[in-house]
Amino acid sequence: MAVEFLGIAGTNPASEVTPRTGGPLDLEYTGKLARAHEDNGWDRILFAYHSGAPDPSTVAAYVATRTERINLVVAHRPNVAYPTLTAKTFATLDHISDGRFEVHVITGGSTADQAAEGDFLPKDDRYGRTREFIQILKQAWTSDERFDFAGQHYRFEQFVADIKPLQQPRPRISFGGSSAAAYAVGAAEADIFALWGEPLAGTKEQLATIDAEAAKAGRSDRPTIQIAFRPILAPTEELAWEKAESILGRIKDVQAGTTYRRRDPGKTPENAGSRRLLAAVDAGERHDRALWTAPTGLTGGGGNSTALVGTPETVAAALLDYYDLGVRIFSARGYDIYDDAIDFGRYVIPLVREEVARREAGAAGGQAADGGDSRQELAS
């Protein structure tokens, strides 16, 4: 499988370094940002979910009419709509987008944000609900016969969807999490397993766990692995690290000057992914080729927060280190979201694609020349 790149579909220019000055949904900016990704080599953009934010599926439908190529990945929480309704909604969106829809299923790592929408199910039970939700989506999208479902969280009889996705057999389903329950559900049910950016050793550890859970579930393959970073680019290494320190100062300024709510530094995060990120912070600010954890510490382990810092060549090489572990989708979101989407697309994506193509061609050539001998060493 060729490498893919996932960006972010923001609905306003705000970020950790830029306070929001307008409303939550700036349609002109939303379309402009999506086109910036499409015009600069990205494959997919993610429409994020939060309890009070604009509805991501509606925003994705808007963006579908203003783009031509890029895939639209809609984040969705199973608690907010019954799965049969969701299956029809997303099949419709797949038609509106001409087969460019995907869904990222979010189990929910914040009890408070789940409760804001009336969901009081304990976390491990939420993973059980997610498993059933994904199973129902798959069957609703592919079954031409009426079917029943009787699970712990959902029950219905004789459902069949008249509208099916345009994509065949169905759109891809991605999933994320780093707890034991998450590994079990995602490895069994997801097409794509999304991880936050950890040091190489921690990522390798997670991949081994996912492999084991996939085998336990009877899968002959693992889900495609996706990993997320915050790129910080500059023409030289020195300038890149100066920019990184400047970004750290801007984050502090935003935190001090707004109602920004970071995690309580004295409180252990609920979700296992954030705890893993904070463990990387405790181990040091710099890891491997270019990984930087200082923003993670400043934001209390808040989600996608580890950065890759350096020249485009350095950041591309760092991504290829993860490619060598088996990662095939790279999620990247800069701090100056629009400008960074363009710079990453122009200067990093082509380098990674070129090297991946070279390695794949070398591997294929080696197999042809050596009768499939996998011992041929690829150039780094």
PDB file of N, CA and C in Angstrom, residues 193-234:
ATOM      1  N   PHE A 193      -6.164   1.872  12.034  1.00  0.00           N
ATOM      2  CA  PHE A 193      -5.971   2.075  13.477  1.00  0.00           C
ATOM      3  C   PHE A 193      -5.095   3.315  13.654  1.00  0.00           C
ATOM      4  N   ALA A 194      -5.648   4.343  14.307  1.00  0.00           N
ATOM      5  CA  ALA A 194      -4.967   5.626  14.445  1.00  0.00           C
ATOM      6  C   ALA A 194      -4.278   5.737  15.799  1.00  0.00           C
ATOM      7  N   LEU A 195      -3.015   6.149  15.775  1.00  0.00           N
ATOM      8  CA  LEU A 195      -2.216   6.340  16.978  1.00  0.00           C
ATOM      9  C   LEU A 195      -1.698   7.769  17.031  1.00  0.00           C
ATOM     10  N   TRP A 196      -1.447   8.256  18.249  1.00  0.00           N
ATOM     11  CA  TRP A 196      -0.749   9.526  18.395  1.00  0.00           C
ATOM     12  C   TRP A 196       0.745   9.294  18.299  1.00  0.00           C
ATOM     13  N   GLY A 197       1.469  10.356  17.949  1.00  0.00           N
ATOM     14  CA  GLY A 197       2.891  10.224  17.680  1.00  0.00           C
ATOM     15  C   GLY A 197       3.725  10.030  18.941  1.00  0.00           C
ATOM     16  N   GLU A 198       4.254   8.857  19.097  1.00  0.00           N
ATOM     17  CA  GLU A 198       5.152   8.524  20.211  1.00  0.00           C
ATOM     18  C   GLU A 198       6.554   8.295  19.671  1.00  0.00           C
ATOM     19  N   PRO A 199       7.546   8.183  20.561  1.00  0.00           N
ATOM     20  CA  PRO A 199       8.862   7.747  20.112  1.00  0.00           C
ATOM     21  C   PRO A 199       8.770   6.398  19.397  1.00  0.00           C
ATOM     22  N   LEU A 200       9.763   6.101  18.584  1.00  0.00           N
ATOM     23  CA  LEU A 200       9.731   4.888  17.773  1.00  0.00           C
ATOM     24  C   LEU A 200       9.551   3.630  18.615  1.00  0.00           C
ATOM     25  N   ALA A 201      10.212   3.567  19.756  1.00  0.00           N
ATOM     26  CA  ALA A 201      10.118   2.363  20.581  1.00  0.00           C
ATOM     27  C   ALA A 201       8.691   2.142  21.075  1.00  0.00           C
ATOM     28  N   GLY A 202       8.030   3.221  21.502  1.00  0.00           N
ATOM     29  CA  GLY A 202       6.651   3.095  21.968  1.00  0.00           C
ATOM     30  C   GLY A 202       5.704   2.721  20.848  1.00  0.00           C
ATOM     31  N   THR A 203       5.933   3.281  19.660  1.00  0.00           N
ATOM     32  CA  THR A 203       5.093   2.935  18.511  1.00  0.00           C
ATOM     33  C   THR A 203       5.266   1.474  18.142  1.00  0.00           C
ATOM     34  N   LYS A 204       6.499   1.007  18.142  1.00  0.00           N
ATOM     35  CA  LYS A 204       6.763  -0.397  17.831  1.00  0.00           C
ATOM     36  C   LYS A 204       6.051  -1.305  18.831  1.00  0.00           C
ATOM     37  N   GLU A 205       6.046  -0.911  20.078  1.00  0.00           N
ATOM     38  CA  GLU A 205       5.361  -1.678  21.122  1.00  0.00           C
ATOM     39  C   GLU A 205       3.861  -1.743  20.849  1.00  0.00           C
ATOM     40  N   GLN A 206       3.276  -0.602  20.463  1.00  0.00           N
ATOM     41  CA  GLN A 206       1.846  -0.585  20.175  1.00  0.00           C
ATOM     42  C   GLN A 206       1.510  -1.456  18.959  1.00  0.00           C
ATOM     43  N   LEU A 207       2.339  -1.411  17.941  1.00  0.00           N
ATOM     44  CA  LEU A 207       2.078  -2.211  16.746  1.00  0.00           C
ATOM     45  C   LEU A 207       2.116  -3.703  17.058  1.00  0.00           C
ATOM     46  N   ALA A 208       3.018  -4.104  17.932  1.00  0.00           N
ATOM     47  CA  ALA A 208       3.072  -5.514  18.325  1.00  0.00           C
ATOM     48  C   ALA A 208       1.787  -5.927  19.042  1.00  0.00           C
ATOM     49  N   THR A 209       1.265  -5.026  19.873  1.00  0.00           N
ATOM     50  CA  THR A 209       0.011  -5.318  20.568  1.00  0.00           C
ATOM     51  C   THR A 209      -1.151  -5.417  19.590  1.00  0.00           C
ATOM     52  N   ILE A 210      -1.203  -4.494  18.634  1.00  0.00           N
ATOM     53  CA  ILE A 210      -2.271  -4.527  17.627  1.00  0.00           C
ATOM     54  C   ILE A 210      -2.188  -5.812  16.803  1.00  0.00           C
ATOM     55  N   ASP A 211      -0.979  -6.219  16.429  1.00  0.00           N
ATOM     56  CA  ASP A 211      -0.810  -7.459  15.684  1.00  0.00           C
ATOM     57  C   ASP A 211      -1.342  -8.647  16.475  1.00  0.00           C
ATOM     58  N   ALA A 212      -1.007  -8.678  17.758  1.00  0.00           N
ATOM     59  CA  ALA A 212      -1.442  -9.801  18.594  1.00  0.00           C
ATOM     60  C   ALA A 212      -2.962  -9.839  18.720  1.00  0.00           C
ATOM     61  N   GLU A 213      -3.568  -8.669  18.881  1.00  0.00           N
ATOM     62  CA  GLU A 213      -5.031  -8.619  19.012  1.00  0.00           C
ATOM     63  C   GLU A 213      -5.717  -8.946  17.687  1.00  0.00           C
ATOM     64  N   ALA A 214      -5.120  -8.534  16.578  1.00  0.00           N
ATOM     65  CA  ALA A 214      -5.694  -8.878  15.278  1.00  0.00           C
ATOM     66  C   ALA A 214      -5.668 -10.388  15.061  1.00  0.00           C
ATOM     67  N   ALA A 215      -4.548 -11.015  15.417  1.00  0.00           N
ATOM     68  CA  ALA A 215      -4.454 -12.474  15.293  1.00  0.00           C
ATOM     69  C   ALA A 215      -5.458 -13.164  16.202  1.00  0.00           C
ATOM     70  N   LYS A 216      -5.625 -12.640  17.399  1.00  0.00           N
ATOM     71  CA  LYS A 216      -6.573 -13.219  18.353  1.00  0.00           C
ATOM     72  C   LYS A 216      -8.004 -13.139  17.808  1.00  0.00           C
ATOM     73  N   ALA A 217      -8.271 -12.078  17.043  1.00  0.00           N
ATOM     74  CA  ALA A 217      -9.610 -11.901  16.466  1.00  0.00           C
ATOM     75  C   ALA A 217      -9.799 -12.690  15.180  1.00  0.00           C
ATOM     76  N   GLY A 218      -8.756 -13.389  14.745  1.00  0.00           N
ATOM     77  CA  GLY A 218      -8.868 -14.202  13.542  1.00  0.00           C
ATOM     78  C   GLY A 218      -8.536 -13.489  12.257  1.00  0.00           C
ATOM     79  N   ARG A 219      -7.962 -12.285  12.352  1.00  0.00           N
ATOM     80  CA  ARG A 219      -7.569 -11.557  11.147  1.00  0.00           C
ATOM     81  C   ARG A 219      -6.213 -12.048  10.659  1.00  0.00           C
ATOM     82  N   SER A 220      -6.057 -12.100   9.346  1.00  0.00           N
ATOM     83  CA  SER A 220      -4.772 -12.496   8.778  1.00  0.00           C
ATOM     84  C   SER A 220      -3.877 -11.290   8.524  1.00  0.00           C
ATOM     85  N   ASP A 221      -4.441 -10.096   8.685  1.00  0.00           N
ATOM     86  CA  ASP A 221      -3.681  -8.872   8.491  1.00  0.00           C
ATOM     87  C   ASP A 221      -3.992  -7.921   9.638  1.00  0.00           C
ATOM     88  N   ARG A 222      -3.140  -6.917   9.819  1.00  0.00           N
ATOM     89  CA  ARG A 222      -3.449  -5.872  10.787  1.00  0.00           C
ATOM     90  C   ARG A 222      -4.166  -4.732  10.079  1.00  0.00           C
ATOM     91  N   PRO A 223      -4.895  -3.894  10.829  1.00  0.00           N
ATOM     92  CA  PRO A 223      -5.427  -2.675  10.218  1.00  0.00           C
ATOM     93  C   PRO A 223      -4.282  -1.808   9.692  1.00  0.00           C
ATOM     94  N   THR A 224      -4.571  -0.998   8.698  1.00  0.00           N
ATOM     95  CA  THR A 224      -3.597  -0.003   8.254  1.00  0.00           C
ATOM     96  C   THR A 224      -3.310   0.942   9.408  1.00  0.00           C
ATOM     97  N   ILE A 225      -2.043   1.228   9.654  1.00  0.00           N
ATOM     98  CA  ILE A 225      -1.659   2.046  10.812  1.00  0.00           C
ATOM     99  C   ILE A 225      -1.485   3.505  10.396  1.00  0.00           C
ATOM    100  N   GLN A 226      -2.110   4.373  11.173  1.00  0.00           N
ATOM    101  CA  GLN A 226      -2.019   5.827  10.993  1.00  0.00           C
ATOM    102  C   GLN A 226      -1.397   6.428  12.243  1.00  0.00           C
ATOM    103  N   ILE A 227      -0.550   7.437  12.065  1.00  0.00           N
ATOM    104  CA  ILE A 227       0.079   8.088  13.220  1.00  0.00           C
ATOM    105  C   ILE A 227       0.069   9.601  13.013  1.00  0.00           C
ATOM    106  N   ALA A 228      -0.048  10.353  14.106  1.00  0.00           N
ATOM    107  CA  ALA A 228      -0.274  11.795  14.029  1.00  0.00           C
ATOM    108  C   ALA A 228       0.867  12.593  14.658  1.00  0.00           C
ATOM    109  N   PHE A 229       1.266  13.671  13.980  1.00  0.00           N
ATOM    110  CA  PHE A 229       2.312  14.569  14.471  1.00  0.00           C
ATOM    111  C   PHE A 229       1.945  16.019  14.165  1.00  0.00           C
ATOM    112  N   ARG A 230       2.654  16.939  14.820  1.00  0.00           N
ATOM    113  CA  ARG A 230       2.568  18.370  14.532  1.00  0.00           C
ATOM    114  C   ARG A 230       3.887  18.782  13.885  1.00  0.00           C
ATOM    115  N   PRO A 231       3.935  19.026  12.579  1.00  0.00           N
ATOM    116  CA  PRO A 231       5.186  19.389  11.929  1.00  0.00           C
ATOM    117  C   PRO A 231       5.569  20.846  12.179  1.00  0.00           C
ATOM    118  N   ILE A 232       6.854  21.071  12.430  1.00  0.00           N
ATOM    119  CA  ILE A 232       7.407  22.420  12.566  1.00  0.00           C
ATOM    120  C   ILE A 232       8.597  22.496  11.618  1.00  0.00           C
ATOM    121  N   LEU A 233       8.440  23.234  10.528  1.00  0.00           N
ATOM    122  CA  LEU A 233       9.405  23.236   9.434  1.00  0.00           C
ATOM    123  C   LEU A 233      10.113  24.577   9.294  1.00  0.00           C
ATOM    124  N   ALA A 234      11.359  24.516   8.820  1.00  0.00           N
ATOM    125  CA  ALA A 234      12.118  25.724   8.464  1.00  0.00           C
ATOM    126  C   ALA A 234      13.247  25.311   7.530  1.00  0.00           C
TER     127      ALA A 234
END
